Amino acid sequence: MLLRRIVLAALAALLSAGPALAQADPSFNLVNRSGQPIRELYVSPVSNPNWGHDLLGSDVLPDGRAFPVRIPPSAGCRQDVRVVYADGRPEERRNQDTCRITQMVFGSAAQAPPSTQEPAQGNPSFNLVNHGQQAMREVYVSSARDQNWGQQRLPRTMNPGEHLAVRLPLGECVNDVRVVWQDGRAEERRGLDTCGIVNLVFR
Protein backbone atom coordinates (compact mmCIF):
# COMPACT_ATOMS: atom_id res chain seq x y z
CA MET A 1 0.00 0.00 0.00
CA LEU A 2 2.79 2.38 0.92
CA LEU A 3 4.67 1.54 -2.29
CA ARG A 4 1.55 2.25 -4.34
CA ARG A 5 1.17 5.67 -2.72
CA ILE A 6 4.83 6.49 -3.46
CA VAL A 7 4.42 5.50 -7.13
CA LEU A 8 1.23 7.52 -7.52
CA ALA A 9 2.83 10.57 -5.89
CA ALA A 10 5.83 10.29 -8.19
CA LEU A 11 3.59 10.07 -11.27
CA ALA A 12 1.55 13.08 -10.15
CA ALA A 13 4.72 15.12 -9.66
CA LEU A 14 6.02 14.13 -13.09
CA LEU A 15 2.77 15.04 -14.81
CA SER A 16 2.55 18.41 -13.06
CA ALA A 17 6.14 19.20 -14.08
CA GLY A 18 5.50 18.28 -17.73
CA PRO A 19 4.79 21.79 -19.04
CA ALA A 20 7.79 23.22 -17.20
CA LEU A 21 10.06 20.60 -18.77
CA ALA A 22 8.80 21.28 -22.29
CA GLN A 23 11.38 22.84 -24.56
CA ALA A 24 10.76 26.17 -26.28
CA ASP A 25 9.96 25.96 -29.99
CA PRO A 26 12.46 27.79 -32.24
CA SER A 27 10.35 27.32 -35.40
CA PHE A 28 8.94 30.41 -37.13
CA ASN A 29 7.47 31.72 -40.38
CA LEU A 30 9.79 33.70 -42.66
CA VAL A 31 7.85 36.39 -44.53
CA ASN A 32 9.08 37.98 -47.75
CA ARG A 33 8.11 41.65 -48.12
CA SER A 34 11.19 42.68 -50.09
CA GLY A 35 9.49 43.37 -53.40
CA GLN A 36 11.26 40.48 -55.16
CA PRO A 37 11.48 36.70 -54.78
CA ILE A 38 13.84 35.04 -52.31
CA ARG A 39 15.69 32.26 -54.10
CA GLU A 40 17.80 30.85 -51.23
CA LEU A 41 17.16 30.45 -47.51
CA TYR A 42 19.53 29.16 -44.83
CA VAL A 43 18.89 28.81 -41.10
CA SER A 44 21.40 27.30 -38.68
CA PRO A 45 22.28 27.48 -34.97
CA VAL A 46 24.81 30.16 -34.05
CA SER A 47 27.14 27.39 -32.88
CA ASN A 48 27.22 25.77 -36.33
CA PRO A 49 30.17 26.92 -38.51
CA ASN A 50 28.27 26.10 -41.73
CA TRP A 51 25.06 27.48 -43.19
CA GLY A 52 23.83 24.04 -44.17
CA HIS A 53 21.52 23.37 -47.11
CA ASP A 54 19.19 25.75 -48.91
CA LEU A 55 15.75 25.22 -47.33
CA LEU A 56 13.96 26.39 -50.48
CA GLY A 57 15.71 23.85 -52.69
CA SER A 58 14.58 24.34 -56.29
CA ASP A 59 11.69 26.61 -55.22
CA VAL A 60 11.59 30.36 -54.62
CA LEU A 61 9.66 32.38 -52.04
CA PRO A 62 7.62 35.04 -53.90
CA ASP A 63 7.13 38.54 -52.51
CA GLY A 64 4.24 38.62 -50.07
CA ARG A 65 4.43 34.93 -49.22
CA ALA A 66 5.61 33.12 -46.08
CA PHE A 67 7.71 30.01 -45.61
CA PRO A 68 7.44 27.83 -42.47
CA VAL A 69 10.90 27.21 -41.01
CA ARG A 70 10.74 24.07 -38.89
CA ILE A 71 13.54 23.76 -36.32
CA PRO A 72 13.81 20.94 -33.76
CA PRO A 73 13.85 22.19 -30.14
CA SER A 74 17.19 20.42 -29.66
CA ALA A 75 18.78 23.00 -32.01
CA GLY A 76 18.25 25.72 -29.40
CA CYS A 77 16.75 29.20 -29.67
CA ARG A 78 19.69 31.16 -31.10
CA GLN A 79 19.68 30.99 -34.89
CA ASP A 80 21.40 32.74 -37.79
CA VAL A 81 19.30 33.37 -40.91
CA ARG A 82 20.51 34.12 -44.45
CA VAL A 83 18.44 34.83 -47.56
CA VAL A 84 19.56 35.50 -51.12
CA TYR A 85 17.21 37.57 -53.28
CA ALA A 86 16.51 37.03 -56.97
CA ASP A 87 18.95 39.82 -57.88
CA GLY A 88 21.75 37.98 -56.04
CA ARG A 89 21.87 40.30 -53.03
CA PRO A 90 22.19 38.46 -49.69
CA GLU A 91 20.80 39.58 -46.34
CA GLU A 92 21.50 38.06 -42.95
CA ARG A 93 20.12 38.23 -39.44
CA ARG A 94 22.58 36.88 -36.88
CA ASN A 95 22.02 35.59 -33.34
CA GLN A 96 18.22 35.74 -33.40
CA ASP A 97 16.15 34.31 -30.53
CA THR A 98 13.59 32.53 -32.69
CA CYS A 99 11.87 31.01 -29.65
CA ARG A 100 10.45 34.47 -28.92
CA ILE A 101 8.97 35.16 -32.36
CA THR A 102 6.36 33.59 -34.61
CA GLN A 103 7.50 35.31 -37.81
CA MET A 104 10.56 37.04 -39.22
CA VAL A 105 10.00 39.62 -41.95
CA PHE A 106 12.57 40.39 -44.62
CA GLY A 107 12.17 43.62 -46.52
CA SER A 108 10.57 45.50 -43.62
CA ALA A 109 13.20 46.90 -41.26
CA ALA A 110 10.58 48.07 -38.79
CA GLN A 111 9.50 44.48 -38.17
CA ALA A 112 12.97 42.93 -37.98
CA PRO A 113 13.52 41.10 -34.65
CA PRO A 114 16.25 42.59 -32.48
CA SER A 115 19.70 41.00 -32.46
CA THR A 116 21.84 40.67 -29.35
CA GLN A 117 24.96 41.04 -31.44
CA GLU A 118 26.53 44.44 -32.06
CA PRO A 119 26.58 45.50 -35.73
CA ALA A 120 29.83 44.64 -37.45
CA GLN A 121 31.53 46.22 -40.44
CA GLY A 122 31.10 44.07 -43.51
CA ASN A 123 29.46 40.72 -44.18
CA PRO A 124 32.02 38.22 -45.53
CA SER A 125 29.64 35.32 -46.23
CA PHE A 126 29.42 34.36 -49.90
CA ASN A 127 28.41 31.63 -52.34
CA LEU A 128 31.22 29.50 -53.76
CA VAL A 129 30.16 28.32 -57.22
CA ASN A 130 31.54 25.35 -59.15
CA HIS A 131 31.60 26.17 -62.85
CA GLY A 132 34.43 23.73 -63.53
CA GLN A 133 34.37 20.54 -65.55
CA GLN A 134 34.58 18.22 -62.54
CA ALA A 135 33.38 17.93 -58.97
CA MET A 136 35.04 19.56 -55.97
CA ARG A 137 35.89 17.15 -53.18
CA GLU A 138 37.23 19.61 -50.57
CA VAL A 139 36.73 23.31 -49.77
CA TYR A 140 38.59 25.35 -47.15
CA VAL A 141 38.00 28.99 -46.21
CA SER A 142 39.89 30.84 -43.48
CA SER A 143 40.88 34.33 -42.47
CA ALA A 144 44.01 35.59 -44.20
CA ARG A 145 45.45 36.12 -40.70
CA ASP A 146 45.23 32.40 -39.86
CA GLN A 147 48.16 30.05 -40.35
CA ASN A 148 46.02 27.01 -41.17
CA TRP A 149 43.04 26.26 -43.39
CA GLY A 150 40.76 24.96 -40.67
CA GLN A 151 38.03 22.40 -41.24
CA GLN A 152 36.95 20.96 -44.57
CA ARG A 153 33.56 22.51 -45.38
CA LEU A 154 31.98 20.16 -47.92
CA PRO A 155 29.56 17.55 -46.52
CA ARG A 156 29.82 15.77 -49.90
CA THR A 157 31.40 16.33 -53.30
CA MET A 158 30.08 19.43 -55.05
CA ASN A 159 29.21 18.76 -58.68
CA PRO A 160 29.56 21.25 -61.57
CA GLY A 161 26.79 23.83 -61.42
CA GLU A 162 26.30 23.52 -57.65
CA HIS A 163 27.22 26.07 -55.01
CA LEU A 164 28.15 26.20 -51.33
CA ALA A 165 26.94 28.95 -48.98
CA VAL A 166 30.09 29.81 -47.02
CA ARG A 167 29.42 31.20 -43.56
CA LEU A 168 32.08 33.45 -42.00
CA PRO A 169 32.30 35.62 -38.85
CA LEU A 170 31.07 39.18 -39.35
CA GLY A 171 33.85 41.68 -39.93
CA GLU A 172 36.45 39.16 -41.18
CA CYS A 173 36.53 40.50 -44.73
CA VAL A 174 39.95 39.34 -45.99
CA ASN A 175 39.93 35.58 -46.48
CA ASP A 176 41.78 32.78 -48.26
CA VAL A 177 39.98 30.06 -50.22
CA ARG A 178 41.28 26.63 -51.26
CA VAL A 179 39.44 24.02 -53.31
CA VAL A 180 40.53 20.50 -54.19
CA TRP A 181 39.08 19.07 -57.39
CA GLN A 182 38.07 15.47 -57.88
CA ASP A 183 41.37 14.67 -59.66
CA GLY A 184 43.38 15.92 -56.63
CA ARG A 185 44.40 19.25 -58.17
CA ALA A 186 44.29 22.12 -55.64
CA GLU A 187 43.49 25.74 -56.44
CA GLU A 188 43.82 28.70 -54.07
CA ARG A 189 42.73 32.33 -53.97
CA ARG A 190 44.47 34.42 -51.33
CA GLY A 191 43.60 37.73 -49.71
CA LEU A 192 40.07 38.00 -51.11
CA ASP A 193 37.79 40.78 -49.88
CA THR A 194 34.77 38.54 -49.47
CA CYS A 195 32.70 41.40 -48.02
CA GLY A 196 32.63 42.82 -51.53
CA ILE A 197 31.45 39.71 -53.39
CA VAL A 198 28.30 37.62 -53.55
CA ASN A 199 29.48 34.72 -55.71
CA LEU A 200 33.04 33.35 -55.96
CA VAL A 201 33.29 31.25 -59.11
CA PHE A 202 35.86 28.52 -59.74
CA ARG A 203 36.14 27.18 -63.28
Coordinates of C-alpha atoms in Angstrom, one line a residue:
M1 CA 0.0 0.0 0.0
L2 CA 2.8 2.4 0.9
L3 CA 4.7 1.5 -2.3
R4 CA 1.5 2.2 -4.3
R5 CA 1.2 5.7 -2.7
I6 CA 4.8 6.5 -3.5
V7 CA 4.4 5.5 -7.1
L8 CA 1.2 7.5 -7.5
A9 CA 2.8 10.6 -5.9
A10 CA 5.8 10.3 -8.2
L11 CA 3.6 10.1 -11.3
A12 CA 1.6 13.1 -10.2
A13 CA 4.7 15.1 -9.7
L14 CA 6.0 14.1 -13.1
L15 CA 2.8 15.0 -14.8
S16 CA 2.5 18.4 -13.1
A17 CA 6.1 19.2 -14.1
G18 CA 5.5 18.3 -17.7
P19 CA 4.8 21.8 -19.0
A20 CA 7.8 23.2 -17.2
L21 CA 10.1 20.6 -18.8
A22 CA 8.8 21.3 -22.3
Q23 CA 11.4 22.8 -24.6
A24 CA 10.8 26.2 -26.3
D25 CA 10.0 26.0 -30.0
P26 CA 12.5 27.8 -32.2
S27 CA 10.3 27.3 -35.4
F28 CA 8.9 30.4 -37.1
N29 CA 7.5 31.7 -40.4
L30 CA 9.8 33.7 -42.7
V31 CA 7.8 36.4 -44.5
N32 CA 9.1 38.0 -47.8
R33 CA 8.1 41.7 -48.1
S34 CA 11.2 42.7 -50.1
G35 CA 9.5 43.4 -53.4
Q36 CA 11.3 40.5 -55.2
P37 CA 11.5 36.7 -54.8
I38 CA 13.8 35.0 -52.3
R39 CA 15.7 32.3 -54.1
E40 CA 17.8 30.9 -51.2
L41 CA 17.2 30.4 -47.5
Y42 CA 19.5 29.2 -44.8
V43 CA 18.9 28.8 -41.1
S44 CA 21.4 27.3 -38.7
P45 CA 22.3 27.5 -35.0
V46 CA 24.8 30.2 -34.1
S47 CA 27.1 27.4 -32.9
N48 CA 27.2 25.8 -36.3
P49 CA 30.2 26.9 -38.5
N50 CA 28.3 26.1 -41.7
W51 CA 25.1 27.5 -43.2
G52 CA 23.8 24.0 -44.2
H53 CA 21.5 23.4 -47.1
D54 CA 19.2 25.8 -48.9
L55 CA 15.8 25.2 -47.3
L56 CA 14.0 26.4 -50.5
G57 CA 15.7 23.9 -52.7
S58 CA 14.6 24.3 -56.3
D59 CA 11.7 26.6 -55.2
V60 CA 11.6 30.4 -54.6
L61 CA 9.7 32.4 -52.0
P62 CA 7.6 35.0 -53.9
D63 CA 7.1 38.5 -52.5
G64 CA 4.2 38.6 -50.1
R65 CA 4.4 34.9 -49.2
A66 CA 5.6 33.1 -46.1
F67 CA 7.7 30.0 -45.6
P68 CA 7.4 27.8 -42.5
V69 CA 10.9 27.2 -41.0
R70 CA 10.7 24.1 -38.9
I71 CA 13.5 23.8 -36.3
P72 CA 13.8 20.9 -33.8
P73 CA 13.9 22.2 -30.1
S74 CA 17.2 20.4 -29.7
A75 CA 18.8 23.0 -32.0
G76 CA 18.3 25.7 -29.4
C77 CA 16.8 29.2 -29.7
R78 CA 19.7 31.2 -31.1
Q79 CA 19.7 31.0 -34.9
D80 CA 21.4 32.7 -37.8
V81 CA 19.3 33.4 -40.9
R82 CA 20.5 34.1 -44.4
V83 CA 18.4 34.8 -47.6
V84 CA 19.6 35.5 -51.1
Y85 CA 17.2 37.6 -53.3
A86 CA 16.5 37.0 -57.0
D87 CA 19.0 39.8 -57.9
G88 CA 21.8 38.0 -56.0
R89 CA 21.9 40.3 -53.0
P90 CA 22.2 38.5 -49.7
E91 CA 20.8 39.6 -46.3
E92 CA 21.5 38.1 -42.9
R93 CA 20.1 38.2 -39.4
R94 CA 22.6 36.9 -36.9
N95 CA 22.0 35.6 -33.3
Q96 CA 18.2 35.7 -33.4
D97 CA 16.2 34.3 -30.5
T98 CA 13.6 32.5 -32.7
C99 CA 11.9 31.0 -29.6
R100 CA 10.4 34.5 -28.9
I101 CA 9.0 35.2 -32.4
T102 CA 6.4 33.6 -34.6
Q103 CA 7.5 35.3 -37.8
M104 CA 10.6 37.0 -39.2
V105 CA 10.0 39.6 -42.0
F106 CA 12.6 40.4 -44.6
G107 CA 12.2 43.6 -46.5
S108 CA 10.6 45.5 -43.6
A109 CA 13.2 46.9 -41.3
A110 CA 10.6 48.1 -38.8
Q111 CA 9.5 44.5 -38.2
A112 CA 13.0 42.9 -38.0
P113 CA 13.5 41.1 -34.7
P114 CA 16.2 42.6 -32.5
S115 CA 19.7 41.0 -32.5
T116 CA 21.8 40.7 -29.3
Q117 CA 25.0 41.0 -31.4
E118 CA 26.5 44.4 -32.1
P119 CA 26.6 45.5 -35.7
A120 CA 29.8 44.6 -37.4
Q121 CA 31.5 46.2 -40.4
G122 CA 31.1 44.1 -43.5
N123 CA 29.5 40.7 -44.2
P124 CA 32.0 38.2 -45.5
S125 CA 29.6 35.3 -46.2
F126 CA 29.4 34.4 -49.9
N127 CA 28.4 31.6 -52.3
L128 CA 31.2 29.5 -53.8
V129 CA 30.2 28.3 -57.2
N130 CA 31.5 25.3 -59.1
H131 CA 31.6 26.2 -62.9
G132 CA 34.4 23.7 -63.5
Q133 CA 34.4 20.5 -65.6
Q134 CA 34.6 18.2 -62.5
A135 CA 33.4 17.9 -59.0
M136 CA 35.0 19.6 -56.0
R137 CA 35.9 17.2 -53.2
E138 CA 37.2 19.6 -50.6
V139 CA 36.7 23.3 -49.8
Y140 CA 38.6 25.3 -47.1
V141 CA 38.0 29.0 -46.2
S142 CA 39.9 30.8 -43.5
S143 CA 40.9 34.3 -42.5
A144 CA 44.0 35.6 -44.2
R145 CA 45.4 36.1 -40.7
D146 CA 45.2 32.4 -39.9
Q147 CA 48.2 30.1 -40.4
N148 CA 46.0 27.0 -41.2
W149 CA 43.0 26.3 -43.4
G150 CA 40.8 25.0 -40.7
Q151 CA 38.0 22.4 -41.2
Q152 CA 37.0 21.0 -44.6
R153 CA 33.6 22.5 -45.4
L154 CA 32.0 20.2 -47.9
P155 CA 29.6 17.6 -46.5
R156 CA 29.8 15.8 -49.9
T157 CA 31.4 16.3 -53.3
M158 CA 30.1 19.4 -55.1
N159 CA 29.2 18.8 -58.7
P160 CA 29.6 21.2 -61.6
G161 CA 26.8 23.8 -61.4
E162 CA 26.3 23.5 -57.7
H163 CA 27.2 26.1 -55.0
L164 CA 28.1 26.2 -51.3
A165 CA 26.9 28.9 -49.0
V166 CA 30.1 29.8 -47.0
R167 CA 29.4 31.2 -43.6
L168 CA 32.1 33.5 -42.0
P169 CA 32.3 35.6 -38.9
L170 CA 31.1 39.2 -39.3
G171 CA 33.9 41.7 -39.9
E172 CA 36.5 39.2 -41.2
C173 CA 36.5 40.5 -44.7
V174 CA 39.9 39.3 -46.0
N175 CA 39.9 35.6 -46.5
D176 CA 41.8 32.8 -48.3
V177 CA 40.0 30.1 -50.2
R178 CA 41.3 26.6 -51.3
V179 CA 39.4 24.0 -53.3
V180 CA 40.5 20.5 -54.2
W181 CA 39.1 19.1 -57.4
Q182 CA 38.1 15.5 -57.9
D183 CA 41.4 14.7 -59.7
G184 CA 43.4 15.9 -56.6
R185 CA 44.4 19.2 -58.2
A186 CA 44.3 22.1 -55.6
E187 CA 43.5 25.7 -56.4
E188 CA 43.8 28.7 -54.1
R189 CA 42.7 32.3 -54.0
R190 CA 44.5 34.4 -51.3
G191 CA 43.6 37.7 -49.7
L192 CA 40.1 38.0 -51.1
D193 CA 37.8 40.8 -49.9
T194 CA 34.8 38.5 -49.5
C195 CA 32.7 41.4 -48.0
G196 CA 32.6 42.8 -51.5
I197 CA 31.5 39.7 -53.4
V198 CA 28.3 37.6 -53.5
N199 CA 29.5 34.7 -55.7
L200 CA 33.0 33.4 -56.0
V201 CA 33.3 31.3 -59.1
F202 CA 35.9 28.5 -59.7
R203 CA 36.1 27.2 -63.3

